[in-house]
Tab-separated table of C-alpha atoms and ligand atoms in Angstrom:
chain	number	residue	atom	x	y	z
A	1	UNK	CA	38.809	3.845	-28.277
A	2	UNK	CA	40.166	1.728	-25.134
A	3	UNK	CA	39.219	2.669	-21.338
A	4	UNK	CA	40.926	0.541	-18.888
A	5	UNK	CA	38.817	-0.608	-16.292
A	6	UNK	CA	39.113	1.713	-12.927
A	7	UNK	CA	39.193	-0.124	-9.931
A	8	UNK	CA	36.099	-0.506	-7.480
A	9	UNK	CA	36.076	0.304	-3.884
A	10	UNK	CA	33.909	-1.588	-1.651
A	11	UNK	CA	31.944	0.231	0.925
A	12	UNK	CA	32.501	-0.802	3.758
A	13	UNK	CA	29.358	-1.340	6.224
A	14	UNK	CA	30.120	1.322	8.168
A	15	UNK	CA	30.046	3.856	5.398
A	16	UNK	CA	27.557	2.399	4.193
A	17	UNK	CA	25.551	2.738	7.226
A	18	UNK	CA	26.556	6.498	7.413
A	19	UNK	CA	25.545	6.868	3.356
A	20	UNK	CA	22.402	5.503	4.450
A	21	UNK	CA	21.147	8.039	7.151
A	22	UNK	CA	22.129	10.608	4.788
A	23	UNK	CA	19.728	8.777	2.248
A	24	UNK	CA	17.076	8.870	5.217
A	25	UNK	CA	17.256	13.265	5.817
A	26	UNK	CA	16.817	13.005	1.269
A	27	UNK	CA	14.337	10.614	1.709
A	28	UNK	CA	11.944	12.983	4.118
A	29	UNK	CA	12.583	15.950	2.371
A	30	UNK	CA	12.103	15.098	-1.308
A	31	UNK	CA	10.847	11.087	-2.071
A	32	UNK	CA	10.548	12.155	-5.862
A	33	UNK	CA	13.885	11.817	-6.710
A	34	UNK	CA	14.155	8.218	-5.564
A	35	UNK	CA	13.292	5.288	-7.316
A	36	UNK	CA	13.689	2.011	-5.931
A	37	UNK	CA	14.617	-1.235	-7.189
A	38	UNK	CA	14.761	-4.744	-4.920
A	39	UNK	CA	13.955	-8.141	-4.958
A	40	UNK	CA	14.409	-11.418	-3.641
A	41	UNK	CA	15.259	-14.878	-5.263
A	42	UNK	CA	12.735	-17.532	-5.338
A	43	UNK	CA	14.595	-20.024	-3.386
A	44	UNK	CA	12.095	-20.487	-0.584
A	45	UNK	CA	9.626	-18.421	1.846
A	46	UNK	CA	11.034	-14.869	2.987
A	47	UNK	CA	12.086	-14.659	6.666
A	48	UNK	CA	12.448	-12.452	9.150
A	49	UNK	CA	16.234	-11.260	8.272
A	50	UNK	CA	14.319	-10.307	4.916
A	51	UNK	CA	11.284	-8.481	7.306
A	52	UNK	CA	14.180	-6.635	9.132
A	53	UNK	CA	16.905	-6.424	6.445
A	54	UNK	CA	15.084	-4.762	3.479
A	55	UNK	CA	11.236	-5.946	3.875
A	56	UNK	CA	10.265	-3.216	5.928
A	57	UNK	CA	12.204	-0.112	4.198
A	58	UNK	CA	10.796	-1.156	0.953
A	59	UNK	CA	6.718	-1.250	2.187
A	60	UNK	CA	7.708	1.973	4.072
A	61	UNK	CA	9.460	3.781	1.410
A	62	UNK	CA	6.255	2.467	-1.226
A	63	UNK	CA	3.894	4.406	1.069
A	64	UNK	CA	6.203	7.377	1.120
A	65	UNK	CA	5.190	7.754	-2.719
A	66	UNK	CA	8.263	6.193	-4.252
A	67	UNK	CA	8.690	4.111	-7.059
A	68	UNK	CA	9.055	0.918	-6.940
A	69	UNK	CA	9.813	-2.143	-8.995
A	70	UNK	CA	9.838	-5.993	-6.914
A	71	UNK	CA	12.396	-8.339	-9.119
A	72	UNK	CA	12.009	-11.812	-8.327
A	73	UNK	CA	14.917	-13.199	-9.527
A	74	UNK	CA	14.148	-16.720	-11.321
A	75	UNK	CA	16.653	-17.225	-13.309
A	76	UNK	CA	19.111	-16.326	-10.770
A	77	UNK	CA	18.256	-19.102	-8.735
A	78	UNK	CA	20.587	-21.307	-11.011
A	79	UNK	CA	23.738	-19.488	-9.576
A	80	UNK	CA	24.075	-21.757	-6.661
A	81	UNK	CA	21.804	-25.257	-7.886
A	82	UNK	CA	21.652	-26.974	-11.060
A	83	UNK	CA	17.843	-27.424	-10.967
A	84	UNK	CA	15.178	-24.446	-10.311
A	85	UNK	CA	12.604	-26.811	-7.683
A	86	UNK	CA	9.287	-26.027	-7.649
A	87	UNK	CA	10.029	-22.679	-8.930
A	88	UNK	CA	6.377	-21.399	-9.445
A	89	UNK	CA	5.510	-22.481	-6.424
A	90	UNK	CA	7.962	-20.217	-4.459
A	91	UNK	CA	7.398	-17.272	-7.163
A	92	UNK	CA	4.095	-17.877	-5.577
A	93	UNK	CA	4.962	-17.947	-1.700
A	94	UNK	CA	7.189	-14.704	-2.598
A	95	UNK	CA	4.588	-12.791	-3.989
A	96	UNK	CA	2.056	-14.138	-0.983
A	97	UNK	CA	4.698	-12.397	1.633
A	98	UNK	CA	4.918	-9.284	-0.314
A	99	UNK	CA	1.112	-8.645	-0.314
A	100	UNK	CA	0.956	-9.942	3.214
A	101	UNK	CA	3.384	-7.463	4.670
A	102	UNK	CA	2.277	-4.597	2.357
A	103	UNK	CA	3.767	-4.652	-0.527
A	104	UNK	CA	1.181	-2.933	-3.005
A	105	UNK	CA	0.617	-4.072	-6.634
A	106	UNK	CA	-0.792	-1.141	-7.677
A	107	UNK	CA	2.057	1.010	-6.490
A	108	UNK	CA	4.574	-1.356	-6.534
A	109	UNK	CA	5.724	-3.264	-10.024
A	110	UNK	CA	6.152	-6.844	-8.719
A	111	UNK	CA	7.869	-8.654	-12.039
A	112	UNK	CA	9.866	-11.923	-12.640
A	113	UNK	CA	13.416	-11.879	-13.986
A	114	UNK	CA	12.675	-14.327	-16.793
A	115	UNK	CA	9.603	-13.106	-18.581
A	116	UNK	CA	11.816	-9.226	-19.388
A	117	UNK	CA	14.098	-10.383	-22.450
A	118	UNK	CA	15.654	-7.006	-22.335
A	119	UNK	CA	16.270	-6.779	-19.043
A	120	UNK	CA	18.492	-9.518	-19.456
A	121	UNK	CA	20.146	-7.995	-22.853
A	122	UNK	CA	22.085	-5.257	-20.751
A	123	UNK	CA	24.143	-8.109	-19.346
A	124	UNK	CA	26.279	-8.023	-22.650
A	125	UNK	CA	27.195	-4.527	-22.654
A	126	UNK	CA	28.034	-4.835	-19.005
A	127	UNK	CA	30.063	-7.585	-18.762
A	128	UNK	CA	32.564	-5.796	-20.701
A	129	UNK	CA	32.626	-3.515	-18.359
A	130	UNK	CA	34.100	-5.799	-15.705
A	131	UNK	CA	36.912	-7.307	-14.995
A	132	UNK	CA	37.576	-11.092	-13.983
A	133	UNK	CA	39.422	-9.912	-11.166
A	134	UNK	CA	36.750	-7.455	-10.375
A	135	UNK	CA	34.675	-10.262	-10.224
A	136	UNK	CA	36.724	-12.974	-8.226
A	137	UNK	CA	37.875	-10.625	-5.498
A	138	UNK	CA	33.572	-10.027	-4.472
A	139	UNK	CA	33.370	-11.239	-0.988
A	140	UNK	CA	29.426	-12.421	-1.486
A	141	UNK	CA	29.892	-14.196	-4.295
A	142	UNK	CA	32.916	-16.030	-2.747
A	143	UNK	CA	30.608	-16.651	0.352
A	144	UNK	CA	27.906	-18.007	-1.724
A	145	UNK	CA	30.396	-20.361	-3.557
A	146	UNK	CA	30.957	-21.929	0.061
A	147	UNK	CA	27.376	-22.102	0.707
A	148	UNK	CA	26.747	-23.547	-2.879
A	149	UNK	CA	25.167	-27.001	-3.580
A	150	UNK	CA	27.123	-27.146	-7.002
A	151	UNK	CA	30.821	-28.782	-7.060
A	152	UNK	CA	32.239	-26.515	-9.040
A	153	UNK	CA	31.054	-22.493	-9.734
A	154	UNK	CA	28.732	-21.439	-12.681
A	155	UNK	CA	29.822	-18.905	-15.319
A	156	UNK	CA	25.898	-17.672	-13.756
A	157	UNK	CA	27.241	-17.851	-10.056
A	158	UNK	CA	30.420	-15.775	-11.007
A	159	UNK	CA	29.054	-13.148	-12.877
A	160	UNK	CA	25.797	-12.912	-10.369
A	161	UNK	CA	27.195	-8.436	-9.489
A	162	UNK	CA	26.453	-7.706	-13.101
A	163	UNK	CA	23.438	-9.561	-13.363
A	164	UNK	CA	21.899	-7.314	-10.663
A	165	UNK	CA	23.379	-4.433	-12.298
A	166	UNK	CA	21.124	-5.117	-14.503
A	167	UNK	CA	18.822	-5.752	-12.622
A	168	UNK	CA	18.957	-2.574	-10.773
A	169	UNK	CA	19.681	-0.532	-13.903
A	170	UNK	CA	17.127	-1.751	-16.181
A	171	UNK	CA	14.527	0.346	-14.496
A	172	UNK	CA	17.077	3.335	-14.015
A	173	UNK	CA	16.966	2.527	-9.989
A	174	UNK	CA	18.614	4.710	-8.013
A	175	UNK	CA	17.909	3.590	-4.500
A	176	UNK	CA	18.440	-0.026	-3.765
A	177	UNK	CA	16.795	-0.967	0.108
A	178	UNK	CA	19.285	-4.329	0.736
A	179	UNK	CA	20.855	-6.642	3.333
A	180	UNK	CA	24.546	-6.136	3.930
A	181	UNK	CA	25.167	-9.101	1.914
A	182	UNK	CA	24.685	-7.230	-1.267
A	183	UNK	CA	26.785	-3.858	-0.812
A	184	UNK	CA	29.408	-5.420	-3.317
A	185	UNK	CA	26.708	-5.997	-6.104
A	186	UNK	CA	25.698	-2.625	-5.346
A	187	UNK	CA	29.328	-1.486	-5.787
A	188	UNK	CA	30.091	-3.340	-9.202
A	189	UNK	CA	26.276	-1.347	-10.050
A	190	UNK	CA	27.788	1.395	-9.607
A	191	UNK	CA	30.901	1.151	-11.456
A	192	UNK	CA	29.083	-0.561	-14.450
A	193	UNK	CA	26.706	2.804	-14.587
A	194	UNK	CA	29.901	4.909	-14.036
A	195	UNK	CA	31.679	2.949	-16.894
A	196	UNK	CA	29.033	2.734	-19.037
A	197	UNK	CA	28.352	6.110	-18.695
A	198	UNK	CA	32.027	7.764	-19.366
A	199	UNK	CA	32.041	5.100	-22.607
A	200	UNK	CA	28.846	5.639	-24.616
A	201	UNK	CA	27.436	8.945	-22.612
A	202	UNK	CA	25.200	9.707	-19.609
A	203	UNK	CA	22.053	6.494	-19.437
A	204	UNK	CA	22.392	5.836	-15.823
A	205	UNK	CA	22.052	6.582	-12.582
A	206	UNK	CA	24.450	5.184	-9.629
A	207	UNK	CA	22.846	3.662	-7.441
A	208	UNK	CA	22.808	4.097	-3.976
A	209	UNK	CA	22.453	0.673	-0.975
A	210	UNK	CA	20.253	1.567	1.317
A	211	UNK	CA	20.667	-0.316	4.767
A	212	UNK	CA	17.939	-0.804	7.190
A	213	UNK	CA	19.369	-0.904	11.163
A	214	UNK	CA	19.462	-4.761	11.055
A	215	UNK	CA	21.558	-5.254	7.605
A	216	UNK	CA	22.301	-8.662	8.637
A	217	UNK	CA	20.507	-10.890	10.774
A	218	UNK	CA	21.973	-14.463	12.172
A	219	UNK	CA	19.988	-17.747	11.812
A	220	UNK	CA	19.423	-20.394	14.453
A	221	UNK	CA	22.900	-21.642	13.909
A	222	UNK	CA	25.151	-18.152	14.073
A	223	UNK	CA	25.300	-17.848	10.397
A	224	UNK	CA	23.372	-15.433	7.900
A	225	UNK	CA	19.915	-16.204	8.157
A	226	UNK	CA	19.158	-17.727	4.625
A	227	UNK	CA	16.333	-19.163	2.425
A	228	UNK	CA	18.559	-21.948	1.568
A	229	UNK	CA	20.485	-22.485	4.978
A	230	UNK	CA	17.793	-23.795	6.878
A	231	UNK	CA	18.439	-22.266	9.222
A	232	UNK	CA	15.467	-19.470	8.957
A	233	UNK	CA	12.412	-18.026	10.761
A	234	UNK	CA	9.983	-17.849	7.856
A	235	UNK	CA	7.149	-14.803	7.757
A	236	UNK	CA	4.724	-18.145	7.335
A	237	UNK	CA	5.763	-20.479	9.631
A	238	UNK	CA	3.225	-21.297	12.743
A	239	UNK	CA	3.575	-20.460	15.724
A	240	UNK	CA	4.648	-23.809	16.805
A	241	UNK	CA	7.280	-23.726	14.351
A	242	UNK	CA	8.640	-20.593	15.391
A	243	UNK	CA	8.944	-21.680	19.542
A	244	UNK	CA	10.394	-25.535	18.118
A	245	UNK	CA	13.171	-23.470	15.294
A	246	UNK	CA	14.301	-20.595	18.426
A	247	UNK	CA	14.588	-23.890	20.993
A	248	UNK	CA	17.122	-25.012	18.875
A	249	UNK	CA	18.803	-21.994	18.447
A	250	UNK	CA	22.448	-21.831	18.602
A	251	UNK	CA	23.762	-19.734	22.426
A	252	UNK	CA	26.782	-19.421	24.645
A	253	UNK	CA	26.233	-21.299	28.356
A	254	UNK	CA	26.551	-17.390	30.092
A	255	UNK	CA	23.338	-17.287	32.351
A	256	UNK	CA	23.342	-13.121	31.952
A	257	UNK	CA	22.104	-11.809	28.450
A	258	UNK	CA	23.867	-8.901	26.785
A	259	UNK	CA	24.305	-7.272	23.607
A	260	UNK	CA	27.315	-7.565	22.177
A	261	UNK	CA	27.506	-8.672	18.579
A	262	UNK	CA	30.903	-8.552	18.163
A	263	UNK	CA	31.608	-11.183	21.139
A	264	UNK	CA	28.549	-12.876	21.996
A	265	UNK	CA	27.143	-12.966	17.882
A	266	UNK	CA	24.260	-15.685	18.489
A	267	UNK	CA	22.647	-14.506	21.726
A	268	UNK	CA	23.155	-11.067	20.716
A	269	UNK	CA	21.376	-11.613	17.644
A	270	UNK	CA	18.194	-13.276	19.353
A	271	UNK	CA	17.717	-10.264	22.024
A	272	UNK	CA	18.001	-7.831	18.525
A	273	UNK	CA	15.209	-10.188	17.118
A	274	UNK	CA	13.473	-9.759	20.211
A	275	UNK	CA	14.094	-5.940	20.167
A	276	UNK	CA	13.064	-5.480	16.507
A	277	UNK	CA	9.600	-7.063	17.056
A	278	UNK	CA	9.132	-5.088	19.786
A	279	UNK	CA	10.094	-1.801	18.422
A	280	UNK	CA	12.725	-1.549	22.154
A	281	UNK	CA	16.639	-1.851	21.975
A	282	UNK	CA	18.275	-4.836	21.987
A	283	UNK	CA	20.246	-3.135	25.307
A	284	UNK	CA	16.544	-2.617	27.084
A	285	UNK	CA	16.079	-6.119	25.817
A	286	UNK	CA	18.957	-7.165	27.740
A	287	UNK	CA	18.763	-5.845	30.904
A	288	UNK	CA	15.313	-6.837	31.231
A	289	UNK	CA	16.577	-10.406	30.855
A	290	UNK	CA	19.662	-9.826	33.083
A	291	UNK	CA	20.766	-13.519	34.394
A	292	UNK	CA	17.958	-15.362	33.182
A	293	UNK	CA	19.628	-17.194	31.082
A	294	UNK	CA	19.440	-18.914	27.489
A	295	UNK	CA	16.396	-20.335	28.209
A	296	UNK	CA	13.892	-17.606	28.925
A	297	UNK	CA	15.945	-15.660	26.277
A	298	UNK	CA	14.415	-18.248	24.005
A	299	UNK	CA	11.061	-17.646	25.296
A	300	UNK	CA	10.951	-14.127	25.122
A	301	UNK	CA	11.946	-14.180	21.548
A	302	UNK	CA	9.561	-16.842	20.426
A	303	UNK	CA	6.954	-14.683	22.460
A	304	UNK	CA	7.887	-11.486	20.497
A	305	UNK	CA	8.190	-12.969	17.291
A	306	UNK	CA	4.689	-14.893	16.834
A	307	UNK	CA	3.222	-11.824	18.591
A	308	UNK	CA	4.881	-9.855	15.883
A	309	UNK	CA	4.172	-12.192	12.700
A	310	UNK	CA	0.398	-12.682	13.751
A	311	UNK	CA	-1.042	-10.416	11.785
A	312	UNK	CA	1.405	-10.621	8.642
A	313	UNK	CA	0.206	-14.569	9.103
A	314	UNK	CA	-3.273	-14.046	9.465
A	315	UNK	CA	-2.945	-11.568	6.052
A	316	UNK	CA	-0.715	-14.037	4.091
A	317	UNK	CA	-3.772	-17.025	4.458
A	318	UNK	CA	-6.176	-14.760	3.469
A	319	UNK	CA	-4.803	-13.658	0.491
A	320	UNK	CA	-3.488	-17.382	-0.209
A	321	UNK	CA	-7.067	-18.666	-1.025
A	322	UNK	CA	-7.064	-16.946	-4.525
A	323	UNK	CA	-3.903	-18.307	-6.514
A	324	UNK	CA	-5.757	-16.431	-9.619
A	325	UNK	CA	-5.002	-13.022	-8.094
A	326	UNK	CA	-1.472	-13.601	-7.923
A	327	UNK	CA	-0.883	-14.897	-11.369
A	328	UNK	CA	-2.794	-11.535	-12.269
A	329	UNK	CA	-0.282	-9.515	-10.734
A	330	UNK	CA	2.578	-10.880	-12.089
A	331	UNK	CA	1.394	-10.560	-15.268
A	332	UNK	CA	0.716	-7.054	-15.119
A	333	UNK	CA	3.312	-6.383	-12.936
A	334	UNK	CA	5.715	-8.103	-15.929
A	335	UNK	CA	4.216	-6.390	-18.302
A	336	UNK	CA	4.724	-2.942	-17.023
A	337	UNK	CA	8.748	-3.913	-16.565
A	338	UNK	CA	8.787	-5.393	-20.169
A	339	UNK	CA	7.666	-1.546	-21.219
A	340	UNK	CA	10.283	-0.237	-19.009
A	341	UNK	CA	13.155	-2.656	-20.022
A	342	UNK	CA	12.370	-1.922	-23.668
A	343	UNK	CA	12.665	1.965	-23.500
A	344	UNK	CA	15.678	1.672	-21.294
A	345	UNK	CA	17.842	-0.739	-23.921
A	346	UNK	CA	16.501	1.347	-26.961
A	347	UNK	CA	18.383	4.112	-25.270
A	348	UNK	CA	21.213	1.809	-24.798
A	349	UNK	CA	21.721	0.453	-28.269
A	350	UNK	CA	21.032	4.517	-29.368
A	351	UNK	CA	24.280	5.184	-27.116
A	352	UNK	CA	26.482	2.155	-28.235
A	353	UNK	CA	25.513	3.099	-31.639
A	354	UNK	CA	23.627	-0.386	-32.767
A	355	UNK	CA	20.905	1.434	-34.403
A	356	UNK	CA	20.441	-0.612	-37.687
B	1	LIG	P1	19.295	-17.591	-0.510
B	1	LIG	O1	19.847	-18.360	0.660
B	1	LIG	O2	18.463	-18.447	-1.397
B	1	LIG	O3	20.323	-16.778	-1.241
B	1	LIG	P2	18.570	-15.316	1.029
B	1	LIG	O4	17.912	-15.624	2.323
B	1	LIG	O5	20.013	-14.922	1.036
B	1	LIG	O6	18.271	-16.554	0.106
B	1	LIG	P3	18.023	-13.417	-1.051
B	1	LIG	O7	16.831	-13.614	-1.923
B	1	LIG	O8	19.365	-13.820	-1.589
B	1	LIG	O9	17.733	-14.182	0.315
B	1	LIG	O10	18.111	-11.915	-0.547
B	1	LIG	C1	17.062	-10.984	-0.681
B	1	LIG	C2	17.307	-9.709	0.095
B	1	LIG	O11	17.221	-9.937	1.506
B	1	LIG	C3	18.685	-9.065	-0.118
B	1	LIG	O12	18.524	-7.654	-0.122
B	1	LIG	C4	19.462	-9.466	1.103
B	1	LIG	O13	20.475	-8.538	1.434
B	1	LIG	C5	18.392	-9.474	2.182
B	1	LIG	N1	18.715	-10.438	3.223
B	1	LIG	C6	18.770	-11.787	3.058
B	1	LIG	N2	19.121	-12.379	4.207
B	1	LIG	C7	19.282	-11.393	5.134
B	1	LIG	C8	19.651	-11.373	6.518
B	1	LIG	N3	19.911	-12.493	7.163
B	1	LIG	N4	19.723	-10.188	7.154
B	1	LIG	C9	19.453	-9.032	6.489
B	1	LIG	N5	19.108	-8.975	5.186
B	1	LIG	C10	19.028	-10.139	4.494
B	2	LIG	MG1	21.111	-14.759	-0.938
């Protein structure tokens, strides 16, 4: 039998910000029928567009009761590099800032990419379930291509939406808390369970983005803040790190402070980090700061943000002095997707008919 490929539709941010709340009213009135997928890649220390972007939601939706499995994607870290640097190191620092802002092994499956062989199987199936168009037209992995440190783009790097769809799907996740960044991946998900699906008969779910209310936060120089930008406020950095990075953030030379992203995207985005750690609006934000200009801007931020971080800080050290405990929890946490990942491509192979 032949199926041509259906196009996919990109959601935009706006419907996927009005998707979301409707997520939220399912969310408090029945968390069982959720469960989550999400993950970062090990490319650095997480940062605060990570807190704000997807960090939060996920250690807030854990302690509602549902499921959920932490990928940290190794091997994806080759989409944009040729080498993986110090790679257990920052599978280290990523699983420090998971426990330190609440992320909670023993409700939460924390798991790296690499050590679930079948996981990574479902990538066949699915890339024949995409086109090369499909793929060239995604507008994250073009802007990752620009960001890239590699002259030319990776087979890896181009087919990076299907990788997550496995990602997502291997676990049957049906709620995916993410930056804005990653609605397309979410999209091509979606159509690879739909395709899928209609081809060999009903496996999996489609997955639904969930967006927090900051689904993209700038950097110090007006761009996506970014592990690999450098231009990022890290959960871990000191305090005096934090005041030296926001000094040197990028503003306009207006003395009066507003919000107004579309216009005024770099100050607008330091009075939302202000607002965020302080639980306010970034307007209340703003008109307390009135004409003060750039400069106390700067300080209030750096005020609210190592105000904000202290505790997650003083957490993270503490549970940085056993390196033993974390190398326990990936193993289990691996093991318990391996068990998962198995069950899920059994299934598969039973519904592509490779039972031999
Ligand atoms: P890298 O530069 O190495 O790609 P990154 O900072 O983009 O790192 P990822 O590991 O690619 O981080 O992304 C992990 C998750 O964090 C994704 O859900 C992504 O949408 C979200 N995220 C990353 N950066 C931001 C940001 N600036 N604002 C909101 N969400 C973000
Ligand atoms: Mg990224």
């Amino acid at each position: 039998m032949t199926t041509t490929l259906q196009p996919t539709g990109v959601l935009g941010t706006t419907a996927a910000q009005l998707r979301s709340a409707e997520l939220e009213e399912l969310i408090t009135t029945d968390p069982g029928r959720f469960r989550i997928l999400t993950g970062d890649r090990p490319t650095g220390q997480l940062h605060l567009g990570h807190y704000f972007g997807t960090l939060h939601n996920r250690v807030r939706l854990q302690d509602l009761g549902i499921e959920t499995y932490v990928i940290i994607a190794d091997y994806q870290v080759l989409t944009d590099r040729d080498v993986a640097d110090h790679l257990s190191d920052y599978v280290e620092e990523l699983t420090l800032d998971y426990l330190a802002i609440g992320i909670d092994p023993e409700r939460s499956t924390i798991f790296t990419h690499s050590a679930v062989p079948a996981l990574n199987q479902l990538l066949l199936p699915f890339l024949s379930l995409v086109s090369v168009p499909e793929l060239e037209r995604n507008p994250t992995v073009k802007d990752e291509i620009v960001h890239s440190r590699q002259s030319s783009v990776s087979g890896l790097m181009f087919t990076y939406p299907a990788h997550q769809a496995a990602d997502i799907l291997f676990c049957k996740a049906n709620l995916v808390p993410v930056g804005q960044d990653q609605l397309p991946h979410v999209e091509i998900t979606r159509t690879i369970a739909r395709r899928f699906n209609h081809r060999y008969g009903d496996v999996f779910p489609r997955p639904d983005a969930l967006l927090s209310e900051a689904p993209l936060l700038l950097g110090t120089d007006g761009t996506k803040m970014s592990k690999s930008r450098g231009n990022a406020i890290t959960l871990a950095a000191t305090a005096d790190e934090t005041a030296r990075l926001i000094r040197g953030a990028k503003t306009d030379a207006e003395r009066s402070i507003t919000y107004d992203p579309a216009t005024r995207p770099e100050v607008s985005s330091l009075v939302l980090l202000a607002a965020l750690c302080q639980g306010r609006t970034p307007e209340q934000v703003a008109s307390d700061l009135g004409s003060a200009g750039a400069a106390a801007l700067k300080r209030t931020v750096t005020d609210s943000v190592n105000e904000f971080l202290s505790p997650i800080r003083a957490r993270r050290a503490e549970y940085a002095r056993d390196r033993g405990h974390l190398r326990r929890i990936l193993r289990a946490g691996n093991e318990q997707a391996n068990a998962v990942a198995n069950a899920t491509l059994a299934e598969v192979r039973t519904a592509m008919k490779c039972n031999y």
